[in-house]
Amino acid sequence: NAGVTQTPKFQVLKTGQSMTLQCAQDMNHNSMYWYRQDPGMGLRLIYYSASEGTTDKGEVPNGYNVSRLNKREFSLRLESAAPSQTSVYFCAVVPGSGGIPDTQYFGPGTRLTVL
Amino acid sequence: GENVEQHPSTLSVQEGDSAVIKCTYSDSASNYFPWYKQELGKGPQLIIDIRSNVGEKKDQRIAVTLNKTAKHFSLHITETQPEDSAVYFCAAPISGYALNFGKGTSLLVTP
């Protein structure tokens, strides 16, 4: 049981390049989330998916797109990377479909550097 | 939206002492307050949470207290050990689904 997995673990991009961060879970949970973590800023919500087929914007969605491919997978895409997107990205999953707060299970993170 | 303030940003204690981290929130309708621990190079992990119908919850050396009137909640760690060294985050719900996290407290427990 891997829980929540994220790929890649590390990535270096040049300004303007695109890439997709992958998140997969084997916990059969409904809700999935993408956060970014910057020094001194805590975790900030980028996008979330309360259930398969739905996605919504979080606090800092600009410059990102997401796809909830199926119940297991939730990807985050940077179409044209900028240095301001240098960060550590975390995927999280929650048992419910929203409305009732519950434990969030986090993946190990992807460390992204944009030059 | 919910605004969560966390203090202190860094905390250093000697092994065996207690550590207290405090958070305040702005939305009086918030009803769920978790604490996450993040070790170096890993994702955050829930260590304890409290819902608004209770004032205190304990789990071995860890406790969380909630004061709804003052809109603050605190994490208490007793008999600290070096393995308690980590970054701790408080959080409160955003409209009942995602979480708004505090900026974190870096706790260092020295032997």
Short mmCIF file of C-alpha atoms in Angstrom, two decimals:
data_model
loop_
_atom_site.label_atom_id
_atom_site.label_comp_id
_atom_site.label_asym_id
_atom_site.label_seq_id
_atom_site.Cartn_x
_atom_site.Cartn_y
_atom_site.Cartn_z
CA ASN A 1 0.00 0.00 0.00
CA ALA A 2 1.84 3.07 -1.23
CA GLY A 3 -0.80 5.59 -0.10
CA VAL A 4 -0.14 8.76 -2.09
CA THR A 5 2.65 8.82 -4.67
CA GLN A 6 4.00 11.79 -6.61
CA THR A 7 6.23 11.90 -9.66
CA PRO A 8 8.77 13.21 -10.30
CA LYS A 9 10.51 13.84 -6.97
CA PHE A 10 12.71 16.59 -8.40
CA GLN A 11 12.54 18.67 -11.58
CA VAL A 12 14.45 21.61 -13.01
CA LEU A 13 12.82 23.63 -15.80
CA LYS A 14 13.75 26.66 -17.84
CA THR A 15 11.37 29.61 -17.99
CA GLY A 16 8.65 28.93 -20.54
CA GLN A 17 8.89 25.14 -20.48
CA SER A 18 5.88 23.03 -19.62
CA MET A 19 5.51 19.99 -17.43
CA THR A 20 2.95 17.85 -15.63
CA LEU A 21 3.18 16.74 -12.02
CA GLN A 22 1.52 13.42 -11.34
CA CYS A 23 -0.31 12.28 -8.23
CA ALA A 24 -1.78 8.84 -7.68
CA GLN A 25 -3.47 7.23 -4.67
CA ASP A 26 -4.42 3.70 -3.77
CA MET A 27 -6.56 4.72 -0.79
CA ASN A 28 -9.83 4.90 -2.78
CA HIS A 29 -10.50 8.39 -1.42
CA ASN A 30 -12.76 10.84 -3.17
CA SER A 31 -11.14 14.25 -2.76
CA MET A 32 -7.70 15.23 -4.02
CA TYR A 33 -5.78 18.47 -3.58
CA TRP A 34 -2.70 20.25 -4.89
CA TYR A 35 -0.75 22.56 -2.57
CA ARG A 36 2.44 24.50 -2.98
CA GLN A 37 4.83 25.15 -0.11
CA ASP A 38 7.18 28.11 -0.06
CA PRO A 39 9.56 29.12 2.75
CA GLY A 40 7.72 31.06 5.45
CA MET A 41 4.39 30.76 3.59
CA GLY A 42 2.99 27.48 4.81
CA LEU A 43 0.92 25.44 2.35
CA ARG A 44 -1.32 27.18 -0.14
CA LEU A 45 -4.09 25.47 -2.06
CA ILE A 46 -3.75 25.58 -5.86
CA TYR A 47 -6.63 23.37 -7.09
CA TYR A 48 -8.76 20.60 -5.71
CA SER A 49 -11.10 17.88 -6.91
CA ALA A 50 -13.95 16.92 -4.60
CA SER A 51 -14.80 13.87 -6.72
CA GLU A 52 -13.98 12.24 -10.03
CA GLY A 53 -14.91 14.57 -12.87
CA THR A 54 -14.89 17.80 -10.86
CA THR A 55 -12.16 20.39 -10.25
CA ASP A 56 -12.16 23.79 -8.57
CA LYS A 57 -9.73 26.63 -8.01
CA GLY A 58 -8.03 27.20 -4.69
CA GLU A 59 -6.17 30.20 -3.34
CA VAL A 60 -3.38 30.41 -5.96
CA PRO A 61 -4.57 28.83 -9.27
CA ASN A 62 -2.98 31.25 -11.76
CA GLY A 63 -0.46 29.58 -14.07
CA TYR A 64 -1.72 26.06 -13.38
CA ASN A 65 -4.22 23.61 -14.81
CA VAL A 66 -5.41 20.29 -13.42
CA SER A 67 -6.97 17.07 -14.62
CA ARG A 68 -8.77 14.48 -12.52
CA LEU A 69 -8.06 11.58 -14.85
CA ASN A 70 -9.95 9.02 -12.77
CA LYS A 71 -10.55 8.37 -9.08
CA ARG A 72 -6.90 7.44 -8.52
CA GLU A 73 -5.06 10.18 -10.41
CA PHE A 74 -4.94 13.98 -10.23
CA SER A 75 -2.36 15.84 -12.32
CA LEU A 76 -1.10 19.42 -12.15
CA ARG A 77 0.17 21.09 -15.31
CA LEU A 78 2.37 24.13 -15.75
CA GLU A 79 1.90 25.33 -19.32
CA SER A 80 4.65 27.98 -19.29
CA ALA A 81 6.79 27.77 -16.18
CA ALA A 82 7.94 30.94 -14.43
CA PRO A 83 10.59 31.41 -11.69
CA SER A 84 7.76 32.35 -9.29
CA GLN A 85 6.55 28.74 -9.58
CA THR A 86 9.72 27.42 -7.96
CA SER A 87 8.32 25.58 -4.98
CA VAL A 88 7.62 22.23 -3.38
CA TYR A 89 4.33 20.79 -4.58
CA PHE A 90 2.26 18.44 -2.45
CA CYS A 91 -0.69 16.32 -3.40
CA ALA A 92 -3.16 15.34 -0.68
CA VAL A 93 -6.21 13.08 -0.53
CA VAL A 94 -9.21 13.11 1.78
CA PRO A 95 -11.79 10.36 2.32
CA GLY A 96 -14.92 12.47 1.82
CA SER A 97 -16.26 14.60 -1.02
CA GLY A 98 -16.09 17.93 0.76
CA GLY A 99 -18.35 19.67 3.23
CA ILE A 100 -17.07 17.76 6.26
CA PRO A 101 -13.43 18.41 7.16
CA ASP A 102 -11.31 15.29 7.55
CA THR A 103 -7.74 14.04 7.65
CA GLN A 104 -5.62 14.97 4.66
CA TYR A 105 -3.04 12.37 3.59
CA PHE A 106 -0.08 13.96 1.86
CA GLY A 107 2.30 12.62 -0.74
CA PRO A 108 6.09 13.04 -0.42
CA GLY A 109 6.19 16.14 -2.62
CA THR A 110 7.81 17.29 -5.87
CA ARG A 111 10.59 19.84 -5.63
CA LEU A 112 10.45 22.10 -8.70
CA THR A 113 13.01 24.72 -9.68
CA VAL A 114 12.38 27.09 -12.58
CA LEU A 115 15.44 28.90 -13.87
CA GLY B 1 -11.84 33.41 3.72
CA GLU B 2 -10.35 31.94 6.89
CA ASN B 3 -7.18 33.59 8.14
CA VAL B 4 -4.92 31.49 10.37
CA GLU B 5 -2.09 33.07 12.35
CA GLN B 6 0.51 30.83 13.98
CA HIS B 7 3.09 31.68 16.66
CA PRO B 8 5.95 31.35 17.27
CA SER B 9 7.68 30.75 13.95
CA THR B 10 10.61 29.04 15.70
CA LEU B 11 10.80 27.34 19.07
CA SER B 12 13.77 25.74 20.81
CA VAL B 13 13.34 23.65 23.96
CA GLN B 14 15.45 21.24 25.94
CA GLU B 15 14.60 17.57 25.93
CA GLY B 16 12.00 16.84 28.58
CA ASP B 17 10.53 20.34 28.58
CA SER B 18 7.09 21.24 27.23
CA ALA B 19 6.40 23.07 23.98
CA VAL B 20 3.33 25.16 23.16
CA ILE B 21 2.34 26.48 19.74
CA LYS B 22 -0.63 28.81 19.33
CA CYS B 23 -2.91 29.61 16.42
CA THR B 24 -5.71 32.09 15.97
CA TYR B 25 -8.43 31.98 13.35
CA SER B 26 -10.89 34.53 12.02
CA ASP B 27 -14.03 32.62 10.96
CA SER B 28 -16.25 31.96 13.97
CA ALA B 29 -18.06 29.26 11.96
CA SER B 30 -14.92 27.10 11.73
CA ASN B 31 -15.48 23.74 13.43
CA TYR B 32 -12.38 21.63 12.78
CA PHE B 33 -8.80 22.33 13.84
CA PRO B 34 -6.02 19.91 12.90
CA TRP B 35 -2.31 19.94 13.61
CA TYR B 36 0.19 18.53 11.14
CA LYS B 37 3.82 17.57 11.65
CA GLN B 38 6.29 17.80 8.78
CA GLU B 39 9.67 16.13 8.99
CA LEU B 40 12.48 17.19 6.70
CA GLY B 41 11.92 16.07 3.11
CA LYS B 42 8.48 14.60 3.78
CA GLY B 43 4.87 15.61 3.41
CA PRO B 44 2.86 16.83 6.42
CA GLN B 45 1.20 14.21 8.59
CA LEU B 46 -1.79 14.68 10.87
CA ILE B 47 -0.88 14.27 14.54
CA ILE B 48 -4.04 15.43 16.29
CA ASP B 49 -7.25 17.29 15.55
CA ILE B 50 -10.15 18.75 17.48
CA ARG B 51 -13.70 19.58 16.57
CA SER B 52 -15.59 22.52 17.98
CA ASN B 53 -17.82 20.50 20.29
CA VAL B 54 -14.92 19.80 22.71
CA GLY B 55 -12.42 22.04 24.45
CA GLU B 56 -9.47 19.66 24.77
CA LYS B 57 -8.18 16.45 23.28
CA LYS B 58 -5.17 14.38 24.34
CA ASP B 59 -3.14 11.65 22.70
CA GLN B 60 -0.26 10.49 24.88
CA ARG B 61 2.24 13.41 25.04
CA ILE B 62 0.27 15.59 22.64
CA ALA B 63 -2.80 17.70 23.44
CA VAL B 64 -4.81 20.35 21.65
CA THR B 65 -6.95 22.95 23.39
CA LEU B 66 -9.62 25.10 21.78
CA ASN B 67 -11.06 28.40 22.95
CA LYS B 68 -13.94 29.22 20.61
CA THR B 69 -14.76 32.49 22.32
CA ALA B 70 -11.26 33.84 21.78
CA LYS B 71 -10.92 32.00 18.46
CA HIS B 72 -7.62 30.35 19.23
CA PHE B 73 -6.31 26.82 19.61
CA SER B 74 -3.01 25.48 20.86
CA LEU B 75 -0.78 22.43 20.51
CA HIS B 76 0.90 21.18 23.67
CA ILE B 77 3.74 18.68 23.60
CA THR B 78 4.95 17.40 26.98
CA GLU B 79 8.19 15.57 27.79
CA THR B 80 9.66 16.57 24.45
CA GLN B 81 12.11 14.24 22.72
CA PRO B 82 14.62 14.91 19.92
CA GLU B 83 12.34 13.09 17.45
CA ASP B 84 9.71 15.78 18.08
CA SER B 85 11.95 18.19 16.15
CA ALA B 86 10.02 19.12 13.00
CA VAL B 87 7.83 21.83 11.51
CA TYR B 88 4.30 21.96 12.90
CA PHE B 89 1.33 23.47 11.08
CA CYS B 90 -2.09 24.37 12.38
CA ALA B 91 -5.02 24.65 10.00
CA ALA B 92 -8.67 25.58 9.76
CA PRO B 93 -11.26 24.74 7.10
CA ILE B 94 -11.92 26.88 4.05
CA SER B 95 -15.68 26.65 3.53
CA GLY B 96 -15.65 23.12 4.94
CA TYR B 97 -13.56 21.37 2.32
CA ALA B 98 -9.90 22.31 1.95
CA LEU B 99 -7.66 23.65 4.72
CA ASN B 100 -6.02 27.00 5.26
CA PHE B 101 -2.66 26.38 6.92
CA GLY B 102 -0.67 28.56 9.28
CA LYS B 103 2.86 29.45 8.24
CA GLY B 104 4.41 26.82 10.46
CA THR B 105 6.53 26.56 13.62
CA SER B 106 9.98 25.04 13.44
CA LEU B 107 10.50 23.13 16.72
CA LEU B 108 13.98 22.11 17.79
CA VAL B 109 14.41 19.80 20.78
CA THR B 110 17.98 19.75 22.03
CA PRO B 111 19.31 16.82 24.08
#
